[in-house]
XYZ file of N, CA and C in Angstrom:
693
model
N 112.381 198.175 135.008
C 112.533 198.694 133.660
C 113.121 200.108 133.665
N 112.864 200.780 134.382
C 113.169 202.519 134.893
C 114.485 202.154 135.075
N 115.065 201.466 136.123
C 116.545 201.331 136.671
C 117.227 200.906 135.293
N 116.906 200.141 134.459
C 117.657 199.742 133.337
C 117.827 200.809 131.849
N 116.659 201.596 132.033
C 116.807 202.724 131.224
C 117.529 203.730 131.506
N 117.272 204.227 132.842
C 118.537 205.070 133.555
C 120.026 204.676 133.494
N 120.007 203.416 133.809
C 121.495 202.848 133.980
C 122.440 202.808 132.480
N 121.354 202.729 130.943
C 121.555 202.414 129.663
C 122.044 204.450 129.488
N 121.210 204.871 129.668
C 121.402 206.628 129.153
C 122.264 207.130 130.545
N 122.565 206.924 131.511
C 123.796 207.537 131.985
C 125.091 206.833 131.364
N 125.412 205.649 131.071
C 126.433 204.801 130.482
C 126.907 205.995 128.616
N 125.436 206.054 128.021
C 125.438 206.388 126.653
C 125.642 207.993 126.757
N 125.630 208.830 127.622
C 125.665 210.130 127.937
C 127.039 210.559 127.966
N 127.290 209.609 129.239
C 128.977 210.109 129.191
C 129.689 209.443 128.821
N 129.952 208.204 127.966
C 130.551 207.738 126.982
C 130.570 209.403 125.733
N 129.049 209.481 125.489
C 129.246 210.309 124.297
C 129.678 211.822 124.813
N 129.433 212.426 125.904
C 130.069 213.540 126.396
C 131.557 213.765 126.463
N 132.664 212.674 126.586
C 133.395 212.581 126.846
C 134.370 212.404 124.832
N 133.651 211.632 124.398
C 133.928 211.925 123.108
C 134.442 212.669 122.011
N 132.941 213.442 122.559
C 132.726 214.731 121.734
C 133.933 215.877 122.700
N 134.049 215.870 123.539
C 134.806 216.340 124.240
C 136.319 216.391 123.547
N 136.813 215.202 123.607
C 138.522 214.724 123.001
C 138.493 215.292 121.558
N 137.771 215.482 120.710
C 137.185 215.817 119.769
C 137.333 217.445 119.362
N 136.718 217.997 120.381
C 136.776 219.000 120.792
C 138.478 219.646 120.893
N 138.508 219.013 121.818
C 140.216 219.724 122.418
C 141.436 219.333 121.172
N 141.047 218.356 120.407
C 142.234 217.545 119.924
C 141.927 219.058 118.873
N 141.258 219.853 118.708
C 141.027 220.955 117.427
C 141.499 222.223 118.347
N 140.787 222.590 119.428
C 141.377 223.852 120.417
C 141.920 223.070 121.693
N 143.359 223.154 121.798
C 144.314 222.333 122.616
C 144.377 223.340 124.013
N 143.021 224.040 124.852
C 143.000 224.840 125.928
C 142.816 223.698 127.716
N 143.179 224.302 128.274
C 142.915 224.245 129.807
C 141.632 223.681 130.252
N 140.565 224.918 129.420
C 139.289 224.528 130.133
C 138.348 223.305 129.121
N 138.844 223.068 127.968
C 138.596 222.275 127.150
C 139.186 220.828 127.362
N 140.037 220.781 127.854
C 140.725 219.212 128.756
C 139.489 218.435 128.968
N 139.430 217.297 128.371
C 138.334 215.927 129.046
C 138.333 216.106 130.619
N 139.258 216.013 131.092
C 139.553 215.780 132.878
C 138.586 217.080 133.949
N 138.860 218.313 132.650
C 137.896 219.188 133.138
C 136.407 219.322 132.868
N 136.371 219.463 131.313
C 134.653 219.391 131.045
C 133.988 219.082 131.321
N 134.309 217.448 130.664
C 133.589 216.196 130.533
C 132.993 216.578 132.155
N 133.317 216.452 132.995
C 132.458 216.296 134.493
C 132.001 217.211 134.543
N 132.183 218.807 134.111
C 132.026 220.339 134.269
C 130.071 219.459 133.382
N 130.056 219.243 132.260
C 129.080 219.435 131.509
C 128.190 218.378 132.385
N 128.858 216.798 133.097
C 127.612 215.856 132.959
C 127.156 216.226 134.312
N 127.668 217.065 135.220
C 127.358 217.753 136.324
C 125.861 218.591 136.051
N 126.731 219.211 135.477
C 124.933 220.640 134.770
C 123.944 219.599 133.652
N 124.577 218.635 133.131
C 123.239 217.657 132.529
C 122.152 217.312 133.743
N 122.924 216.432 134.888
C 122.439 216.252 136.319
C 121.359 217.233 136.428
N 121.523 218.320 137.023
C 121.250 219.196 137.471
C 120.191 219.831 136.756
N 119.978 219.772 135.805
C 118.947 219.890 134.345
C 118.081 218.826 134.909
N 118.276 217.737 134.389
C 117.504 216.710 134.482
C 116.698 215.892 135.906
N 117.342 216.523 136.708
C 117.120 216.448 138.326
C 117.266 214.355 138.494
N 118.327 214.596 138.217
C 119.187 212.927 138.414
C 120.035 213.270 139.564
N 119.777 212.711 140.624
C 120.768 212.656 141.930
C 122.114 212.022 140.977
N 123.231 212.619 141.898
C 124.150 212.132 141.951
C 124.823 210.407 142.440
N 123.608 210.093 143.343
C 123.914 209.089 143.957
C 122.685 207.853 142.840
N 122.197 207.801 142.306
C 121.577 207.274 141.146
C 122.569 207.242 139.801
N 123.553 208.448 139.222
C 124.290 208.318 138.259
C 125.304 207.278 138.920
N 126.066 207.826 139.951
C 127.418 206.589 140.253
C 127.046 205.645 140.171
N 125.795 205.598 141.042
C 124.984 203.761 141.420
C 125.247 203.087 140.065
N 124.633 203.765 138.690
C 124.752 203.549 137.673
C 126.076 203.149 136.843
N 126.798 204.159 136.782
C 127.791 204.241 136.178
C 129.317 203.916 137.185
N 128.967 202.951 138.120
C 130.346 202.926 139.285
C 131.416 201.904 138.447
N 131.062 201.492 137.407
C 132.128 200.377 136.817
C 133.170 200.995 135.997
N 132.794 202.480 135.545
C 133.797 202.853 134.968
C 135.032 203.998 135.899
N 134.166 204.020 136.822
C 135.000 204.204 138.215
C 136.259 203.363 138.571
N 135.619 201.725 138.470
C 136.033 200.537 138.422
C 137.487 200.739 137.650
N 137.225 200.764 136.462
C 137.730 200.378 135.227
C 139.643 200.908 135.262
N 139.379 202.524 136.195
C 140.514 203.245 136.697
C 142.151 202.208 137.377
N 140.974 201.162 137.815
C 142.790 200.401 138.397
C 143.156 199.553 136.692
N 143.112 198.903 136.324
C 143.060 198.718 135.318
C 143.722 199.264 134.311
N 143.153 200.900 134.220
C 143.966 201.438 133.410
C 145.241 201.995 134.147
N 145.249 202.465 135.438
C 146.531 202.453 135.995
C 147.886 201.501 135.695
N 147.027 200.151 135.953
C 147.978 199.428 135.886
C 148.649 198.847 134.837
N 148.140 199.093 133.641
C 148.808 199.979 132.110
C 149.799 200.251 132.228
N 149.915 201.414 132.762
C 150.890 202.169 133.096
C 152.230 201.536 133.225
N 151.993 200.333 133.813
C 153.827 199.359 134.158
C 154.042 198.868 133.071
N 152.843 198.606 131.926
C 154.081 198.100 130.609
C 154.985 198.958 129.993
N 154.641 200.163 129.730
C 156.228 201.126 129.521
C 157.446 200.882 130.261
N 156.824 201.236 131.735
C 157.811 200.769 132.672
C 158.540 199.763 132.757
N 157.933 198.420 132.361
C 158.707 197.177 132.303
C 159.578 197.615 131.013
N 159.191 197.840 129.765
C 160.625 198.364 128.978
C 161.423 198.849 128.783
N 161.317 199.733 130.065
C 162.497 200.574 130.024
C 163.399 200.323 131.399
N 163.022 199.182 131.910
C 163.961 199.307 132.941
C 165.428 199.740 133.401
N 165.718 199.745 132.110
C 167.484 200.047 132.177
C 167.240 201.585 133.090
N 166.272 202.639 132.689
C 166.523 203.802 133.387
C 166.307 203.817 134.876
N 165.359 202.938 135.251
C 164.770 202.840 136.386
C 166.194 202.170 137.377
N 166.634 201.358 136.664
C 168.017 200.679 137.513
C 169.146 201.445 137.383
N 169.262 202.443 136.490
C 170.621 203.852 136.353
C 170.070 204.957 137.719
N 168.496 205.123 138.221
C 168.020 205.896 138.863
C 167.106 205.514 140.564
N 167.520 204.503 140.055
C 166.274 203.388 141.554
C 166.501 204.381 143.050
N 167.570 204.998 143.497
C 167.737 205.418 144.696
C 167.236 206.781 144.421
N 167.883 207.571 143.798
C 167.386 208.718 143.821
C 165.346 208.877 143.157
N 164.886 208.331 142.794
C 163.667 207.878 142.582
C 163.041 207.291 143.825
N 163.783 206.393 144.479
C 162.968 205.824 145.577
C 162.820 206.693 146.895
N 163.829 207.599 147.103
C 163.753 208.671 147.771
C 163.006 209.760 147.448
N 163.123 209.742 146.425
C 161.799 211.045 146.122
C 160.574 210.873 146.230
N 160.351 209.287 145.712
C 158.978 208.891 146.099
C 158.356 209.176 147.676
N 159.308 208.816 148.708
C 158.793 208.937 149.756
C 158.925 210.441 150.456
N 159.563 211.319 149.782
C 160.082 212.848 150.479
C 158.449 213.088 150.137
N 158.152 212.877 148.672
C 157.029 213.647 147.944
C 155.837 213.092 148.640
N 155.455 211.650 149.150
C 154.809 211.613 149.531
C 154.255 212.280 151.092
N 155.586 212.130 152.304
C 155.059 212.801 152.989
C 154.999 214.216 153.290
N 155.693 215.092 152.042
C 155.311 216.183 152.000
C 153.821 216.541 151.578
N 153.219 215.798 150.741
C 152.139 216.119 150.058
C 150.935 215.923 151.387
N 151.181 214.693 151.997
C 150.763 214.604 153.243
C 150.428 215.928 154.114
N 151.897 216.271 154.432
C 151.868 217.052 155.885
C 151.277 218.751 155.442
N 151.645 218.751 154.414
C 151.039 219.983 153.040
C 150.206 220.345 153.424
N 149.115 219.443 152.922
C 147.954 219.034 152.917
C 147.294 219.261 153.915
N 147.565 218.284 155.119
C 146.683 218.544 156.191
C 147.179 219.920 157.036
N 148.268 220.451 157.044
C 148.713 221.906 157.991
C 147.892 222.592 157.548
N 147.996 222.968 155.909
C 147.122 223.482 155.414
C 145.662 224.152 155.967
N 145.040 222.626 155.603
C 143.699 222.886 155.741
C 143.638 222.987 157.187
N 143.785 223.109 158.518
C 144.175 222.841 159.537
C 144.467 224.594 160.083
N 145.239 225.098 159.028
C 145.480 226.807 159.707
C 144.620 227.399 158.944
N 143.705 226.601 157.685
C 142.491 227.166 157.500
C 140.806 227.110 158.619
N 141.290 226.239 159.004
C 140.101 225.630 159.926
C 139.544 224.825 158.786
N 139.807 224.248 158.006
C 139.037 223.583 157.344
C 137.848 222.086 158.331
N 136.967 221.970 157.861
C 136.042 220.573 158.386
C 137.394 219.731 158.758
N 137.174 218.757 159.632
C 138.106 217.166 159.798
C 137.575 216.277 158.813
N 136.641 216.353 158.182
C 136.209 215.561 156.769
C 137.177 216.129 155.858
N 137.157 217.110 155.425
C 138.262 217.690 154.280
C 139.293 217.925 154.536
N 140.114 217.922 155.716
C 141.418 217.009 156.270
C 141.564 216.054 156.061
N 141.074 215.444 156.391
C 141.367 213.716 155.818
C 141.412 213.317 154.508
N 140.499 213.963 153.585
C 140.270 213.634 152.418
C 141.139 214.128 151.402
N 141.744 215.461 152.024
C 143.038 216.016 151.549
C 144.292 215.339 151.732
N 144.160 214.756 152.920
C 145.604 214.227 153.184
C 145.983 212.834 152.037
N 145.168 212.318 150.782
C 145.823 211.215 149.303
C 145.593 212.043 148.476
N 145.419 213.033 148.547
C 144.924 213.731 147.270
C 145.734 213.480 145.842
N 147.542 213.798 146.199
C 148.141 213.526 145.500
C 148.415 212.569 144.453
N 147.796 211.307 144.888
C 148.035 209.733 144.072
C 147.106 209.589 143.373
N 146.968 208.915 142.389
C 145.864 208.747 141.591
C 144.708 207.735 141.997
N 143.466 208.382 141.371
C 142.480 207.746 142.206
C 142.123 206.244 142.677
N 142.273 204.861 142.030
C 142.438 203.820 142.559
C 143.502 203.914 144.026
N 144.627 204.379 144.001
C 145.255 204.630 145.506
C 144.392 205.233 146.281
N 143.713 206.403 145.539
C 143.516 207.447 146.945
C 142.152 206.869 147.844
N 141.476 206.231 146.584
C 139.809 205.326 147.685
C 140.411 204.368 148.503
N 141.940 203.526 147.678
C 141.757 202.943 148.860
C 142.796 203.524 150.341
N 143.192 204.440 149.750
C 143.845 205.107 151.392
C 142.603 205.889 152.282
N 141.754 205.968 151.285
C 140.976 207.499 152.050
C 140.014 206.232 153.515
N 140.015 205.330 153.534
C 139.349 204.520 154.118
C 140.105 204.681 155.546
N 141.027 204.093 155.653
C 141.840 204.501 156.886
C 142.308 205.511 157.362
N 142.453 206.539 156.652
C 142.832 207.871 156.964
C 141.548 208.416 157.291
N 140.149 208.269 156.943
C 138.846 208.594 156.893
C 138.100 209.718 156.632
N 139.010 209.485 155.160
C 138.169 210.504 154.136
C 137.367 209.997 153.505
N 136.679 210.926 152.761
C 135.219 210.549 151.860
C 135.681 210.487 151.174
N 134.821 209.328 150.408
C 135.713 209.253 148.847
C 135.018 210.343 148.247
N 133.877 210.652 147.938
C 133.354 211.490 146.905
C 134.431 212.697 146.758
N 134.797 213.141 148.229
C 136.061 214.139 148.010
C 137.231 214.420 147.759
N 137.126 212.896 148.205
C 138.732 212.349 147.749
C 139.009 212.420 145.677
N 137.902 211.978 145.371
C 138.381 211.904 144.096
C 138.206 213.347 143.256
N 137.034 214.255 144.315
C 137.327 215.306 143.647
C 138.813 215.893 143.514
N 139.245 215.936 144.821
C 140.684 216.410 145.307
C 141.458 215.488 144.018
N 141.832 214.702 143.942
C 142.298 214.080 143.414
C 142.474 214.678 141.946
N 141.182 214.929 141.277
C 141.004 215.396 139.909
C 141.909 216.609 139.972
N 141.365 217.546 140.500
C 141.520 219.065 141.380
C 142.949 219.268 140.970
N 143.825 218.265 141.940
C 145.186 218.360 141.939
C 146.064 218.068 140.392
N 145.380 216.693 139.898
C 146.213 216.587 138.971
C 145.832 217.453 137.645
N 144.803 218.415 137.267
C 144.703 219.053 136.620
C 145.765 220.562 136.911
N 145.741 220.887 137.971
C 146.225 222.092 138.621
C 147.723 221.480 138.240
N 148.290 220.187 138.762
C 149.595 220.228 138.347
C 150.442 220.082 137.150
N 149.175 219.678 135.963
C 149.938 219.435 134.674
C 150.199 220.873 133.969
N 148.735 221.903 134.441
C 148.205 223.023 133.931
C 149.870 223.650 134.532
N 150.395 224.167 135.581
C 151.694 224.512 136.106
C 152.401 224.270 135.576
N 153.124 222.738 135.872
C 153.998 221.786 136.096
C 155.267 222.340 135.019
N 154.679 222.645 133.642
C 155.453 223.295 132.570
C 156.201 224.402 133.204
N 155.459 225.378 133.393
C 155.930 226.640 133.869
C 157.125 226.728 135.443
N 156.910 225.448 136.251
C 157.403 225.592 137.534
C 158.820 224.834 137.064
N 158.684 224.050 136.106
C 159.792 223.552 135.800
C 161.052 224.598 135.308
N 160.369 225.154 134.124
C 161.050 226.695 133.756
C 161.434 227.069 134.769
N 160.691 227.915 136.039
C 161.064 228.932 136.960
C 161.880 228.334 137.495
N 162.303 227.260 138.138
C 162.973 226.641 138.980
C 164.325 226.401 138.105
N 164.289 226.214 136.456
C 165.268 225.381 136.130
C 165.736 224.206 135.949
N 164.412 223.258 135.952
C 164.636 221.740 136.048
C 164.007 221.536 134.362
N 165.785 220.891 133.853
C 166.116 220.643 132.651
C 166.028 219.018 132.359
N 166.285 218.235 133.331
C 166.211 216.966 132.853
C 164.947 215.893 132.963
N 164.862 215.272 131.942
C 163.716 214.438 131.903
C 163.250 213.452 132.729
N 164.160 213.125 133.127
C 163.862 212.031 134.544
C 163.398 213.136 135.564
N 163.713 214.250 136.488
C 163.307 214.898 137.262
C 162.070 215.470 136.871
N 161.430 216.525 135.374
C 160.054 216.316 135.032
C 159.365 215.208 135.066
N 159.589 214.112 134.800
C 158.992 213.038 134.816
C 158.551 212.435 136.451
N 159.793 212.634 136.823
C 159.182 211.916 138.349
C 158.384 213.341 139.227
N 158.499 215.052 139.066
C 157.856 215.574 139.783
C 156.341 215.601 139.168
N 156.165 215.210 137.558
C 154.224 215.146 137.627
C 154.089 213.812 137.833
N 154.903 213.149 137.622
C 154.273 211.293 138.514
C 153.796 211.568 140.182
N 154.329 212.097 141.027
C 154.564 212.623 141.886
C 153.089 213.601 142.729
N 152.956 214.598 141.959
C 152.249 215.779 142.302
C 151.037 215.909 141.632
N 151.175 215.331 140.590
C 149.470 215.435 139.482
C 149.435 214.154 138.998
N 149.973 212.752 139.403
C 149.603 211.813 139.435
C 148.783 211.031 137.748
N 148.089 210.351 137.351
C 147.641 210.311 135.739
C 147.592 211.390 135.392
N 147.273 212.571 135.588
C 146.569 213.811 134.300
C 148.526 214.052 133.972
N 149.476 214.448 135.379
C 150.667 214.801 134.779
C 151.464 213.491 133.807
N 151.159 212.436 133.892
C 151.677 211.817 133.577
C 151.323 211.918 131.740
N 150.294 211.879 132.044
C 149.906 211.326 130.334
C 150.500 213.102 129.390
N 150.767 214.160 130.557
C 151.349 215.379 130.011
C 153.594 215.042 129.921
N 153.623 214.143 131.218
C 154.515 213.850 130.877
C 154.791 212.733 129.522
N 154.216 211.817 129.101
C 154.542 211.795 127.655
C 154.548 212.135 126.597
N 153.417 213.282 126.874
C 153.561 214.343 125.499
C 155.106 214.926 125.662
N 156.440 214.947 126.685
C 157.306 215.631 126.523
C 158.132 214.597 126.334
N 157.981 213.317 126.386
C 158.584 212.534 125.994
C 159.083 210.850 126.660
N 159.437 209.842 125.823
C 159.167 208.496 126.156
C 159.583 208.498 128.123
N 161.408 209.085 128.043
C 161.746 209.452 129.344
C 160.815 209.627 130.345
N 160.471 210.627 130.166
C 159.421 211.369 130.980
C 158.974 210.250 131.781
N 157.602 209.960 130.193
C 156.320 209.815 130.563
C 156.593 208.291 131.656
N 157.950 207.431 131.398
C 158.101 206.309 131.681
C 158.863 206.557 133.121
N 159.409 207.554 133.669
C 159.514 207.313 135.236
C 158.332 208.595 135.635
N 157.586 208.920 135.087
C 156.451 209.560 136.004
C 155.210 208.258 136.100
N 155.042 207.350 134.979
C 154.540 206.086 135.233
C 154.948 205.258 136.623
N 156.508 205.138 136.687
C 156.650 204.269 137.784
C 156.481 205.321 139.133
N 156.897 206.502 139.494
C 156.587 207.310 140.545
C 155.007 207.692 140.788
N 154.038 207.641 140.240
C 153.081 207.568 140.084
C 152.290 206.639 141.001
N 152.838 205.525 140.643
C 152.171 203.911 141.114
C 153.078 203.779 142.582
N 154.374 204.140 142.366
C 155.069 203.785 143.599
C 153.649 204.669 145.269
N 154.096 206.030 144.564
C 153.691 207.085 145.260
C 152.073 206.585 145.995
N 151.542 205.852 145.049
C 149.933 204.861 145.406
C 150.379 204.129 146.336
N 151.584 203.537 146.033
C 151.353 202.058 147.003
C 151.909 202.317 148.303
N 152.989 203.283 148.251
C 153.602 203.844 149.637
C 152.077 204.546 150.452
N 151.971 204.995 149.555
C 150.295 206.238 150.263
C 149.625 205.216 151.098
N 148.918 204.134 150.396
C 148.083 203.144 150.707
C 148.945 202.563 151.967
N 150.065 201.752 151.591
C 150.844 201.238 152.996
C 150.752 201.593 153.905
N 150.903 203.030 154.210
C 151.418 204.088 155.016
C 149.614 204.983 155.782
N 148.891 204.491 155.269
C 147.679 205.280 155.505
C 147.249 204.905 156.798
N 147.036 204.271 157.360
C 146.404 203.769 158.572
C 147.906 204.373 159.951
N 148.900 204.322 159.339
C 150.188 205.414 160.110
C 149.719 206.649 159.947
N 149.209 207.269 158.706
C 149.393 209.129 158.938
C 147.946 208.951 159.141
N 147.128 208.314 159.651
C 145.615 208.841 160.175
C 146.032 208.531 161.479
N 147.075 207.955 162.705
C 147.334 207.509 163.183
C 148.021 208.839 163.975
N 148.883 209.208 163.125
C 149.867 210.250 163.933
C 149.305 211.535 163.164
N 148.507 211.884 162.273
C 147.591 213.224 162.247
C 146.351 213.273 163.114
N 145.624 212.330 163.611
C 144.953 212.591 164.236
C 144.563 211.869 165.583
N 145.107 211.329 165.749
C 145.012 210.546 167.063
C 145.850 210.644 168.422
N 147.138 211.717 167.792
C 148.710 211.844 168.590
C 147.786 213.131 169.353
């Protein structure tokens, strides 16, 4: 009876935290007001109040964890309508997909590496980039934790939508297909759903670079745990 009451008020908590949240931002349109940020910022310190392990809420609430491929894979019905751009752009897109991925890779782990970082948070760094249905299932062979993996994951694609505006400016990148495929790319869902606020373009090849960037990651994972740490 306990497990079913717990499992009913973590479900009804952050359903309604998350709510009130969108709610929130859709009135003050800030950074730290973002669902992607709060929403976890607040049900974290609810936790922590209430002295609810962490490993009792997921236990609970792991279906809407779940729910993430799903809505990813959303994502390809834009894509299927617009194919005409995707076939004006397929090479230069398919190459970027893979530059970006193993840069984000080798990034990643040098990184943490001339930090001394743990070999747990090496690994878990090295999918960070892709969105989270990719990155649990790369972090397995590469042998990262997921719990960190998806933090990383969040981490990144908030950090890159929050930028992404501004780096575009500094640099000079004017066209919509190139915004579009560098937050498909680098901030993975959070840039994406920022790339359709700038428009259909955008948001529809940062959709397909997005998913590509997952499935190359995933392919390719059991190779870069292979030659990062075993060579």
């Amino acid at each position: 009876m306990r497990d079913a009451i717990l499992s009913l008020l973590c479900l009804v908590v952050t359903l309604l935290v998350y709510f009130l949240n969108k709610r929130l931002y859709r009135r003050w349109r800030t950074l730290l007001l973002m669902p992607l940020v709060a929403t976890p910022v607040l049900l974290v310190g609810l936790l922590l109040i209430t002295h609810v392990s962490w490993q009792d809420y997921i236990a609970e609430s792991h279906w809407l964890l779940w729910l993430l491929g799903p809505a990813t894979l959303a994502f390809a019905v834009p894509v299927y309508e617009n194919m005409a751009i995707i076939r004006r752009h397929w090479l230069s897109l398919s190459a970027g997909v893979l530059t970006a991925t193993l840069v984000a890779v080798c990034s990643s782990v040098w990184l943490a590496r001339l930090l001394s970082l743990p070999d747990t948070i090496q690994r878990s760094l090295a999918v960070r980039s892709v969105t989270t249905p990719f990155a649990l299932a790369a972090a397995k062979p590469v042998g990262g934790q997921p719990d960190l993996v998806a933090l990383f994951v969040v981490i990144t694609g908030v950090f890159g939508m929050a930028v992404g505006d501004l780096l575009f400016l500094r640099i000079a990148i004017r066209q919509g297909v190139a915004k579009g495929a560098g937050f498909g790319a680098a901030s993975h869902g959070a840039g994406t759903a920022r790339a359709y606020q700038l428009g259909e373009q955008e948001g529809v090849v940062s959709s397909l670079v997005m998913m590509l960037s997952g499935v190359v990651t995933v392919v390719l994972a059991p190779l870069i745990g292979h030659l990062m740490w075993t060579t």
